[in-house]
Coordinates of C-alpha atoms in Angstrom, one line a residue:
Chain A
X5 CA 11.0 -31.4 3.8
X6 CA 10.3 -28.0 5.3
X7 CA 8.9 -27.2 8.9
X8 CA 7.3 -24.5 9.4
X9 CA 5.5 -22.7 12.4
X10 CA 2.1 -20.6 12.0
X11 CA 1.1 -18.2 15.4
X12 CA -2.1 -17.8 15.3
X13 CA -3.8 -14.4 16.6
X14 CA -4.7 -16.2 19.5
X15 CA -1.5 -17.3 19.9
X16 CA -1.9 -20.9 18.7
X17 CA 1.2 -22.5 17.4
X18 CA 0.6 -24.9 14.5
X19 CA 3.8 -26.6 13.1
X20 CA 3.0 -27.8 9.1
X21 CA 5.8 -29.8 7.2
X22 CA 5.5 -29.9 3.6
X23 CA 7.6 -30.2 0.3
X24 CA 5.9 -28.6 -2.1
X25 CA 3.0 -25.9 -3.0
X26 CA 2.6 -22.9 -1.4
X27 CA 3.0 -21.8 2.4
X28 CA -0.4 -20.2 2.0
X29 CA -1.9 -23.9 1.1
X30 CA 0.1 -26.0 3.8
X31 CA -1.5 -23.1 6.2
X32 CA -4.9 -23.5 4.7
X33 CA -4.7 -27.2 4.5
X34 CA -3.7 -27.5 8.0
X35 CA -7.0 -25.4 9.3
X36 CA -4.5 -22.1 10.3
X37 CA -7.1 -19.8 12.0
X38 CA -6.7 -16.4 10.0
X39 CA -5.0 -18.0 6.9
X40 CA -8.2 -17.7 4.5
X41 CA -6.6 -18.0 0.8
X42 CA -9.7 -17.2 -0.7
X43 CA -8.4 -16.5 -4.6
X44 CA -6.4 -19.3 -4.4
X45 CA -3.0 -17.8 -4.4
X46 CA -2.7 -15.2 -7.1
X47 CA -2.5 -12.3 -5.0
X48 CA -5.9 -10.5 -5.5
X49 CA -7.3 -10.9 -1.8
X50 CA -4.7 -10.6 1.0
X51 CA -6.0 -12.5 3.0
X52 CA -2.9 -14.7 3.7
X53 CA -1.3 -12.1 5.6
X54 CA 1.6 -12.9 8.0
X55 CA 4.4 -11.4 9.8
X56 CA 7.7 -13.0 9.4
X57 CA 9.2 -13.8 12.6
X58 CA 12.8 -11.4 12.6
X59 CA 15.5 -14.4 12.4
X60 CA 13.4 -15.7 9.4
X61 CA 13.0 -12.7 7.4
X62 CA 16.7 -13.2 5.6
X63 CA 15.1 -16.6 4.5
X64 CA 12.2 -15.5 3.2
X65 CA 13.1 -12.8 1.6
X66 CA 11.4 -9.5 0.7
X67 CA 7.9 -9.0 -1.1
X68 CA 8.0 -8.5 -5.1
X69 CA 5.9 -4.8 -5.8
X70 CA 2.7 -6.0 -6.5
X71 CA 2.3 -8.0 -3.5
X72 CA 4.1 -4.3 -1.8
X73 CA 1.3 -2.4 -3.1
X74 CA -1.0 -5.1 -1.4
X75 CA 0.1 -4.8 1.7
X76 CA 0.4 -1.0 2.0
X77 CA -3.0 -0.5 2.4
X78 CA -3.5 -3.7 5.1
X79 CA -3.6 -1.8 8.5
X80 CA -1.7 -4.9 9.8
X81 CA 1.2 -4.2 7.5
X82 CA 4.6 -3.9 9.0
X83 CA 8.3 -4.2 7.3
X84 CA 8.1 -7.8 7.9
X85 CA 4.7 -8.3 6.5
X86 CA 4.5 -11.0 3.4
X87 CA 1.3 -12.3 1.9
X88 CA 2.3 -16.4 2.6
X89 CA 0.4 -17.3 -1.2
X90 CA 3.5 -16.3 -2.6
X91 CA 6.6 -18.5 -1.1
X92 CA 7.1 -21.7 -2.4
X93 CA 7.9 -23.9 0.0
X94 CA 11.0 -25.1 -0.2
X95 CA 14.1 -26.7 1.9
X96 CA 15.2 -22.8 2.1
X97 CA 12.3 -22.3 4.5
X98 CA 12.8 -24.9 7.1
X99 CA 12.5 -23.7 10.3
X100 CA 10.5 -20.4 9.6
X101 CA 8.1 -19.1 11.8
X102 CA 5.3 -16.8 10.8
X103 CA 2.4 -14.7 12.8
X104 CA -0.6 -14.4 11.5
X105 CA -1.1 -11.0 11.0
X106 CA -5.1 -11.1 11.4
Chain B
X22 CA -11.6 -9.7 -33.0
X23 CA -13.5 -13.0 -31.8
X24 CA -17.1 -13.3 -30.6
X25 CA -16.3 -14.2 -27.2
X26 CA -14.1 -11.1 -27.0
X27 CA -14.4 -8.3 -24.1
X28 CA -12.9 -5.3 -25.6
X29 CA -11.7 -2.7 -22.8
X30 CA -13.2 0.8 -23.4
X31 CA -11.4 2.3 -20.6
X32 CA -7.8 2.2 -22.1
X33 CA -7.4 6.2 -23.5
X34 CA -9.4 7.6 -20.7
X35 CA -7.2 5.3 -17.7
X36 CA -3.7 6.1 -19.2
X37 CA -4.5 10.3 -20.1
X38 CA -6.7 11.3 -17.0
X39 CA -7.0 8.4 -14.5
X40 CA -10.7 9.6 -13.5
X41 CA -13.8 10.3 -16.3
X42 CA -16.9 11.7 -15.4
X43 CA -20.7 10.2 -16.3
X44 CA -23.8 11.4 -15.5
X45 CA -26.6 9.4 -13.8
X46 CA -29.8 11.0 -13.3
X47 CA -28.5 14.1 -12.5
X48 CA -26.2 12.8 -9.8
X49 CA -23.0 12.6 -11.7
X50 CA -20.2 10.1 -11.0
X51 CA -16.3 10.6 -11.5
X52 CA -15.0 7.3 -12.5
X53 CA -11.7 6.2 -10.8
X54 CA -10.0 3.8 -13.6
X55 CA -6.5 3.2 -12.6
X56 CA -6.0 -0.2 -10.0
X57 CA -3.7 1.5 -7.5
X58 CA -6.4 4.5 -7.1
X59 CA -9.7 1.9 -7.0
X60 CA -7.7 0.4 -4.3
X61 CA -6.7 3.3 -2.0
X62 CA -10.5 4.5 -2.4
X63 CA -11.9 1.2 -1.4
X64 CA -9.9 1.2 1.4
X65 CA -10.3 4.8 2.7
X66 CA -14.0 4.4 3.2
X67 CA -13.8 7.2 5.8
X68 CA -13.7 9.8 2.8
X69 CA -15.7 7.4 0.4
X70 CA -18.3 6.0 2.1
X71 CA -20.9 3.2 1.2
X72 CA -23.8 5.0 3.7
X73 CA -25.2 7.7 1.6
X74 CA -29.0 8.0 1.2
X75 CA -29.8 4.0 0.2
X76 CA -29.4 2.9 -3.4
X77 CA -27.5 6.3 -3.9
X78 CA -23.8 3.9 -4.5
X79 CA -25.0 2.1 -7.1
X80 CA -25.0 3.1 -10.1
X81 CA -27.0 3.9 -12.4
X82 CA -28.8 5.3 -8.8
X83 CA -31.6 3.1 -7.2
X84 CA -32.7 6.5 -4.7
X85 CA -35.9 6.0 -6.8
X86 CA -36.9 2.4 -6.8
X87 CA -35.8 1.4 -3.2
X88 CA -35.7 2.5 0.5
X89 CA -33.9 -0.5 2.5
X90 CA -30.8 0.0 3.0
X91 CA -29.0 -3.2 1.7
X92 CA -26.4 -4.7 4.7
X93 CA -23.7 -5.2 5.3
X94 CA -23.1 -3.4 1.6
X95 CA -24.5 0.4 2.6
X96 CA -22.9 0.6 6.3
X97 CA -19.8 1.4 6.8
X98 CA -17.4 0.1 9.7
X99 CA -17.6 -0.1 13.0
X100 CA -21.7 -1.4 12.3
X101 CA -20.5 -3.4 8.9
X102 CA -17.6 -6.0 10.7
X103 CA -20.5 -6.4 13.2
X104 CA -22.6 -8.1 10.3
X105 CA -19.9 -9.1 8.4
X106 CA -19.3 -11.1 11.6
X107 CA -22.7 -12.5 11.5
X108 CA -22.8 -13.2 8.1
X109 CA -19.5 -14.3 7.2
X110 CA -19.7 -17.8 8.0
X111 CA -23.2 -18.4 6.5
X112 CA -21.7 -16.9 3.3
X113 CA -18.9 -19.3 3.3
X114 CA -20.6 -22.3 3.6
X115 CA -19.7 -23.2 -0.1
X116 CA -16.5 -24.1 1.4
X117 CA -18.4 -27.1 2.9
X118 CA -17.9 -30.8 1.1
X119 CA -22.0 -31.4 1.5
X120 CA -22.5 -27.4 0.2
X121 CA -20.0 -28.4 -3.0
X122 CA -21.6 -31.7 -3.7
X123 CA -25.0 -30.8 -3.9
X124 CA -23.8 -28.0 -6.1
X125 CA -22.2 -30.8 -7.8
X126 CA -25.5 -32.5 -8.4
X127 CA -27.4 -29.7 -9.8
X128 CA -24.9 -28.4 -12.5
X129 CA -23.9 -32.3 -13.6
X130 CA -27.6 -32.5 -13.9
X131 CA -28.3 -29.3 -15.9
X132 CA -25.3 -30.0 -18.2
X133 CA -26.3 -33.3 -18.9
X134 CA -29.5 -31.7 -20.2
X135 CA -28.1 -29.6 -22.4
X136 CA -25.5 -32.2 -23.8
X137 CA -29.3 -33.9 -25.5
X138 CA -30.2 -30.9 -27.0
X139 CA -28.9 -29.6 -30.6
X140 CA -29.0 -25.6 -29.3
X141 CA -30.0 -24.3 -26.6
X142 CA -30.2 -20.1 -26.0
X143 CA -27.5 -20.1 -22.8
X144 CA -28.9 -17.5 -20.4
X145 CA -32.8 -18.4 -20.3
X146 CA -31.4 -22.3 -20.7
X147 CA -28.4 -22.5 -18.3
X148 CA -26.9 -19.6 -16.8
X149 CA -30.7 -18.3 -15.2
X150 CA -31.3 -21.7 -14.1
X151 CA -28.0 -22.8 -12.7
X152 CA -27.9 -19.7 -10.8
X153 CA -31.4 -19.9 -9.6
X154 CA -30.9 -23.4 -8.5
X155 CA -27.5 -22.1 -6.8
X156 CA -29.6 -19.4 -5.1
X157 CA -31.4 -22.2 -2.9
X158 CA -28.7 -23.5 -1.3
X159 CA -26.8 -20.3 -1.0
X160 CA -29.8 -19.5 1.3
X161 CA -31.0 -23.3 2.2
X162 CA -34.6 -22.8 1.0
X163 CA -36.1 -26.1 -0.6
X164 CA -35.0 -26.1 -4.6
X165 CA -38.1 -25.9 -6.2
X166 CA -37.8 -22.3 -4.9
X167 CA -35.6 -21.7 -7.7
X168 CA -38.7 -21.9 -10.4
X169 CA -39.7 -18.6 -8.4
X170 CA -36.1 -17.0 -9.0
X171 CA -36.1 -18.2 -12.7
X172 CA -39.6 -16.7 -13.3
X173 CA -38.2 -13.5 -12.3
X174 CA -35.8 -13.2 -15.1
X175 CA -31.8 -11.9 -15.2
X176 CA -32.1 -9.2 -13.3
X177 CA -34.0 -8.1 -9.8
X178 CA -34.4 -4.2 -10.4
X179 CA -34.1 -4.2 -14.4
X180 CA -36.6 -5.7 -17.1
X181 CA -35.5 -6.2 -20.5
X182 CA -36.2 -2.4 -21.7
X183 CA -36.1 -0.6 -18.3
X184 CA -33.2 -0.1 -16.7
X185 CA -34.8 0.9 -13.0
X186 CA -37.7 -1.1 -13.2
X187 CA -40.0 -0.5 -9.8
X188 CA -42.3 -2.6 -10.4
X189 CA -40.1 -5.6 -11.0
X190 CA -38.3 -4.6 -7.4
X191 CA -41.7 -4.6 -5.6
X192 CA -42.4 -8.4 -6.9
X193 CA -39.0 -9.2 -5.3
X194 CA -39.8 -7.3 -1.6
X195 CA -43.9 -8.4 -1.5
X196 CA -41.5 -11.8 -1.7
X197 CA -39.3 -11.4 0.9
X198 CA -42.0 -10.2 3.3
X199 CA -43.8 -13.6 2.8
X200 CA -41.2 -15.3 3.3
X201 CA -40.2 -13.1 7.1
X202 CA -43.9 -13.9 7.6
X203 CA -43.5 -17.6 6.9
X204 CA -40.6 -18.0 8.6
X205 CA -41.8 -16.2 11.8
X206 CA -44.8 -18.5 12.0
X207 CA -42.6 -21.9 11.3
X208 CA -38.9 -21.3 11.9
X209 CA -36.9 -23.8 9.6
X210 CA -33.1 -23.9 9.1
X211 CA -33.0 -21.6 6.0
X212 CA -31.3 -18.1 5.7
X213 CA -35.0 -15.8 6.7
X214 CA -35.5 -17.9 10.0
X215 CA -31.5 -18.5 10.7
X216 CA -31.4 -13.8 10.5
X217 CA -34.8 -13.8 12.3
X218 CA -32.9 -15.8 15.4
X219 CA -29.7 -13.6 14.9
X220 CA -28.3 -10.8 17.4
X221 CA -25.7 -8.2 16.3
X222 CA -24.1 -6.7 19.3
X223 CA -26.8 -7.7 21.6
X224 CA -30.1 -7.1 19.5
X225 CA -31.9 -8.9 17.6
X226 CA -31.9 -7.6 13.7
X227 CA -35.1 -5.4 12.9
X228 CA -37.6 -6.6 9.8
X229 CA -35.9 -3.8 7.6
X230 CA -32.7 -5.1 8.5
X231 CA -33.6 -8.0 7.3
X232 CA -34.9 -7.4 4.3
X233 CA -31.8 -4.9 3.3
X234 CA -29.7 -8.6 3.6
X235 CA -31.9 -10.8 1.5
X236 CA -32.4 -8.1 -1.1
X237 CA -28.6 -7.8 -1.1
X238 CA -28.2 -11.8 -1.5
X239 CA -30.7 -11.4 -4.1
X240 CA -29.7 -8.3 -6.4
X241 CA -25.5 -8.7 -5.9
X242 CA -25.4 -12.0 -7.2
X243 CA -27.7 -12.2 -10.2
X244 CA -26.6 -10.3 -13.3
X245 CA -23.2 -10.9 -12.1
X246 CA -23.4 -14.9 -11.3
X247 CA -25.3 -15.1 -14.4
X248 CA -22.7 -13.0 -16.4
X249 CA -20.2 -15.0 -15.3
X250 CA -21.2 -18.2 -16.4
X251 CA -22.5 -17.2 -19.6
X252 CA -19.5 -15.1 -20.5
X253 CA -17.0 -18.3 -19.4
X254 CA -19.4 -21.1 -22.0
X255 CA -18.8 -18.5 -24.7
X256 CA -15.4 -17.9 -24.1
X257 CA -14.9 -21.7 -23.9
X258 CA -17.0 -22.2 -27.1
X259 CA -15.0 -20.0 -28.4
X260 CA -11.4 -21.4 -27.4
X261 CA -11.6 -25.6 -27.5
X262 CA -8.6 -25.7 -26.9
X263 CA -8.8 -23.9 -23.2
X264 CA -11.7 -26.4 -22.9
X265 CA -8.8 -29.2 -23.8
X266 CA -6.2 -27.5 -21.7
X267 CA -8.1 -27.0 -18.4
X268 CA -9.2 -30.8 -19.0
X269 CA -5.7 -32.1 -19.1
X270 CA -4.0 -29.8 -16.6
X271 CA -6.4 -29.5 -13.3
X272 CA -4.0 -27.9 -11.6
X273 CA -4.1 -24.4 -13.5
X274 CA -8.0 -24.7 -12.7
X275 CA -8.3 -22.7 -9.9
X276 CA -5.7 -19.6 -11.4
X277 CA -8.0 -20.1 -14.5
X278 CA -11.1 -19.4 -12.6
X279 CA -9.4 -15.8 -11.1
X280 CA -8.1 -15.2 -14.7
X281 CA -11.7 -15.1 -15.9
X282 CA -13.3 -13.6 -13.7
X283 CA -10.5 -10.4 -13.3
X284 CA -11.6 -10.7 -17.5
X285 CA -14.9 -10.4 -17.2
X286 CA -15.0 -8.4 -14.6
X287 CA -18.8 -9.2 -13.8
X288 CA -19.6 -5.8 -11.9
X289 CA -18.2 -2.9 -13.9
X290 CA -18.1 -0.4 -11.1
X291 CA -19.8 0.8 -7.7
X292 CA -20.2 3.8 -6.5
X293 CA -19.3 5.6 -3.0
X294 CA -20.1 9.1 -1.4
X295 CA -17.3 11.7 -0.4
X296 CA -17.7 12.7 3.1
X297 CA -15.3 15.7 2.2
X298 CA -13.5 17.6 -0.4
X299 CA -10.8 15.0 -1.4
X300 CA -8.7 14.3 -5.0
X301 CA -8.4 11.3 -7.3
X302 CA -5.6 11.9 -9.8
X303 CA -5.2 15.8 -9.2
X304 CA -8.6 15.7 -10.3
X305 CA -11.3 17.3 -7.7
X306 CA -13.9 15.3 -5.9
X307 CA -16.3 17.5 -3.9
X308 CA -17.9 16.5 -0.8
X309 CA -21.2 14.9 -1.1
X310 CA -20.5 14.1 -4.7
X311 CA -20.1 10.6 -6.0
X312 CA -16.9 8.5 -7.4
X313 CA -17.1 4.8 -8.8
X314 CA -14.7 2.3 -8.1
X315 CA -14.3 0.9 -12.1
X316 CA -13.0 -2.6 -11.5
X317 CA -13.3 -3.3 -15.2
X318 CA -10.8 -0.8 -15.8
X319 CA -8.5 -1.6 -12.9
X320 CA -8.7 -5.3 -13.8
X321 CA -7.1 -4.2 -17.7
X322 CA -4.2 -1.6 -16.0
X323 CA -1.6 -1.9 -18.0
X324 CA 1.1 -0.8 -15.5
X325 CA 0.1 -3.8 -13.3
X326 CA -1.0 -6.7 -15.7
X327 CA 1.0 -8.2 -18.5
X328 CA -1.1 -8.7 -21.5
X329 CA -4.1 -7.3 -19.5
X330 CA -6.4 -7.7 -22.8
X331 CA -5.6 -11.1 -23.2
X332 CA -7.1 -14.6 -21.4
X333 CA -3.9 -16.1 -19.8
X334 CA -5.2 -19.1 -17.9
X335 CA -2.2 -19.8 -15.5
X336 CA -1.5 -16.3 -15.2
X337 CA 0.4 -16.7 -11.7
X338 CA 0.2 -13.0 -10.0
X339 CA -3.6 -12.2 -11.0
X340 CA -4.4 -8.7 -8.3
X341 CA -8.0 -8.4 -9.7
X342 CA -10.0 -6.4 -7.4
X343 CA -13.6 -8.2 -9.7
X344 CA -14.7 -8.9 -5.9
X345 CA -13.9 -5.4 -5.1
X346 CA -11.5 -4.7 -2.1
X347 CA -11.3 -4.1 1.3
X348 CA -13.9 -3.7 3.8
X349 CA -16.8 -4.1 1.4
X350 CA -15.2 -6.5 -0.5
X351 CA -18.0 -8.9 -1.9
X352 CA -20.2 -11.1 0.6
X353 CA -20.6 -14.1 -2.0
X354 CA -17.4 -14.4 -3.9
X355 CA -17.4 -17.7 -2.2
X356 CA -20.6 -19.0 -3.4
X357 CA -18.9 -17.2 -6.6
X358 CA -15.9 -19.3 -6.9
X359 CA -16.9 -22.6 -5.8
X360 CA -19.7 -22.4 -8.8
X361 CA -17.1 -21.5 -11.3
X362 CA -14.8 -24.8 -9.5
X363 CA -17.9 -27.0 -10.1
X364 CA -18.8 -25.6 -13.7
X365 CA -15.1 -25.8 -15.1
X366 CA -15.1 -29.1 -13.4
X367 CA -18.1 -30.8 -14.6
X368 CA -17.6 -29.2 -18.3
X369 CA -14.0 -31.1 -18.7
X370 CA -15.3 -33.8 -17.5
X371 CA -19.0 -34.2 -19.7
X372 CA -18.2 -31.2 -22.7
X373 CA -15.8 -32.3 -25.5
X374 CA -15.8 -29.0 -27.3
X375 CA -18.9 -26.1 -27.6
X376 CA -19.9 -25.0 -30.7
X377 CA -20.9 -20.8 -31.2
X378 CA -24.0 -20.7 -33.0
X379 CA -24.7 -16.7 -32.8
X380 CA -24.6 -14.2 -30.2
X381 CA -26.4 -10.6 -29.5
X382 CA -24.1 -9.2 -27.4
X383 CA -24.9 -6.5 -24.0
X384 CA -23.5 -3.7 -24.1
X385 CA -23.5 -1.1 -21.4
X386 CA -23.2 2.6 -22.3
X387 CA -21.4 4.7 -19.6
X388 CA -21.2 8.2 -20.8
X389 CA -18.5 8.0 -23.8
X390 CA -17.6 4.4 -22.8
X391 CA -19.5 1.4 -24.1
X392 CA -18.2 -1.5 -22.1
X393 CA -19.8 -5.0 -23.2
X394 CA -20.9 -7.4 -19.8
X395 CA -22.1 -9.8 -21.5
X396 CA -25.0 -11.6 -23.9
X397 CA -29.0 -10.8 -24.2
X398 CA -28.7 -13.9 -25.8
X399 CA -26.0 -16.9 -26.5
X400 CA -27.0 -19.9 -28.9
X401 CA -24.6 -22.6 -28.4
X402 CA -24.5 -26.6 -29.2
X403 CA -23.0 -28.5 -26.4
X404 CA -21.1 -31.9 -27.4
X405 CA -20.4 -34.8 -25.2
X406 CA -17.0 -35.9 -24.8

């Protein structure tokens, strides 16, 4: 089982625990304000956008290109930007924290 | 080849130059076919803007057959995230259990027609009619407004051998004005009187205003919602055993739905004005001249999608841009994708298999490239599980 924290725009902490699926669904699941996931998780809308808080970016690890090319043109983007469709969740993640980027 | 094939014209032109140009009425248009380029473009809406002279971004051109500007589609930010913001959450009421359930009824309903037929010619006998019916609770207007929509045929601005047809657009504003005018006198819960009530910062929408949103409701989800569904019963006619697949294995459902549609592509391009000299490709765009963003192309670009001519149902990573991108992404891919959830849902569940019966196929001609969309018509036999 995984924890993991969501911080809203308007800085609302959510804390989701799941074992499976997609961090984008356990957001979307659990009503995280920003987290949209319209496509479903393929990568086509970005709108899953997060930052990854600094002691959690080893853990999550770094965007694969396409999801790179996404996110250079999000005006949110930052180094630690990831769009959260595309981690599994996993015991790895446990304890991660993530901002909403919008 | 099979029938329910969509070839990708774009291919030589993409790879060698990246940008082709068309004409249009003497307003020519400089294609932008490659994803990466579509994408910047759509996002740098300061340079390639969507509020030229109205009708003047879509091509072919509607500067002849319309003045209202259509919103939030032909304003550009800051004014456009105003109405976005007003009309977001209207436009994603499909994301509602009462929304999906009643969309639920209608397309159980219409399929369990078609089941008791032998044929049935798919556009004029499901697709027109399922989207019609859609239509009315897209906006909230009673259903049996949807025998209006149907009488109206596929497309809002285009009849059968016309391709800007202003007559057929005038049958669809001296609508809309009836319906301001009804809704003025008795205010109901519906999309006219719920816009009629509506402020964006601070004031309340003008008539015109509202008219550019219901004509935009009307004309961007018609061909393409119709297109859609007729191009997915072929392609399922035409492969049982995706039918059989999605049936068994609901969970590659919703990364089959993106897969068709980024395969279909609905909308093959829309246009945008440069606000100042600017280059696509080391190719030359002068101000005040006009590029399209090709998502049909972008959606087949070889450098980002594996197999990009190909169907793959579960394909995982899927960047389509058939919605467009950005700012002026589309309003109703919602409405969009929750009618695709409900029609691959309640085919599995009452379709066994489809059979093709024949096919005359649409194809568009843009300058050297003949792209088809989709069907004039689509005979199919429909077989109950």
């Amino acid at each position: 089982m995984a924890k993991i924290t969501f911080i809203t725009k308007d800085d609302n902490t959510i804390v989701c625990e799941a074992d499976s699926g997609s961090v984008m669904e356990l957001a979307v699941q659990n009503g995280v304000k920003g987290i949209d996931g319209d496509c479903g998780g393929v990568c086509s809308c970005a709108t899953c956008h997060v930052h990854v808080a600094p002691d959690s970016v080893e853990r999550v690890g770094e965007a694969g290109e396409i999801e790179k090319d996404m996110l250079e043109l999000d005006d949110e983007a930052n180094e630690r930007s990831r769009l959260c469709c595309q981690l599994e969740v996993s015991d790895e993640l446990d304890g991660i924290v993530l901002h909403v980027a919008h | 080849m099979k029938p329910s094939d969509h070839p990708d014209p774009f291919k030589q032109a993409r790879i060698e130059q990246g940008v082709s140009e068309i004409d249009d009425q003497n307003d020519p248009v400089n294609m932008v076919l490659r994803l990466k380029d579509v994408r910047k473009c759509a996002h740098n809406w300061k340079t390639y803007s969507s509020e030229a002279t109205p009708g003047r971004i879509v091509v072919p051109s509607e500067v002849n057959i319309r003045d209202t500007r259509q919103i939030p589609f032909e304003v550009d930010p800051p004014k456009h995230g105003a109405f976005r913001q007003l009309l977001d959450p209207w436009f994603k009421r499909p994301l509602q259990d009462d929304y999906r359930d009643k969309l639920r009824t209608q397309i159980s309903a219409l399929i369990h027609e078609v089941i008791q037929q032998q044929s049935i010619e798919a556009i004029h006998g499901f697709s027109l009619l399922l989207q019609s019916r859609a239509l009315t609770l897209l906006m909230n207007t009673p259903e049996s407004e949807a025998d209006t929509f149907i009488s109206w045929g596929t497309h809002v601005f285009r009849s059968e051998d016309d391709p800007l047809d202003a007559g057929k657009a005038q049958q669809l504003y001296d609508y809309i004005d009836q319906k301001i005018d009804e809704a003025e006198a008795n205010p109901s819960e519906d999309l006219f009187s719920t816009l009629l009530a509506a402020e964006v910062e601070g004031q309340k929408l003008t008539r015109e205003q509202i008219k550019g949103i219901i004509i935009l409701t009307f004309a961007g989800g018609r061909d393409t919602v119709i297109n859609m569904v007729t191009n997915t019963l072929a392609y399922l006619a035409d492969h049982p055993e995706s039918l059989k697949r999605l049936r068994e294995e609901p969970e590659i459902r919703t990364r089959a739905i993106e897969e068709l549609i980024r395969y279909f592509s609905p909308l093959t391009h829309m246009g945008r004005v440069a606000t100042e000299d600017a280059q696509v490709c080391e190719h030359a765009i002068k101000a005040n001249s006009r590029i399209s963003l090709c998502w049909a192309s972008a959606n087949r670009d070889e450098t980002v999608f594996e197999n990009p001519n190909e169907v793959v149902l579960d394909r995982k990573i899927n960047p389509h841009v058939a919605f467009g991108f950005a700012t002026h992404n589309c309003l109703g891919a919602t409405h969009a994708r929750t009618i695709m959830q409900v029609l691959i849902d309640e085919l599995c569940q009452q379709v066994d298999h489809i059979d093709f019966v024949s096919a005359d196929e649409n194809i568009e001609q843009w300058g050297k490239f003949e792209r088809k969309v989709g069907y004039h018509k689509l005979n199919l036999a429909f077989h109950p599980v």
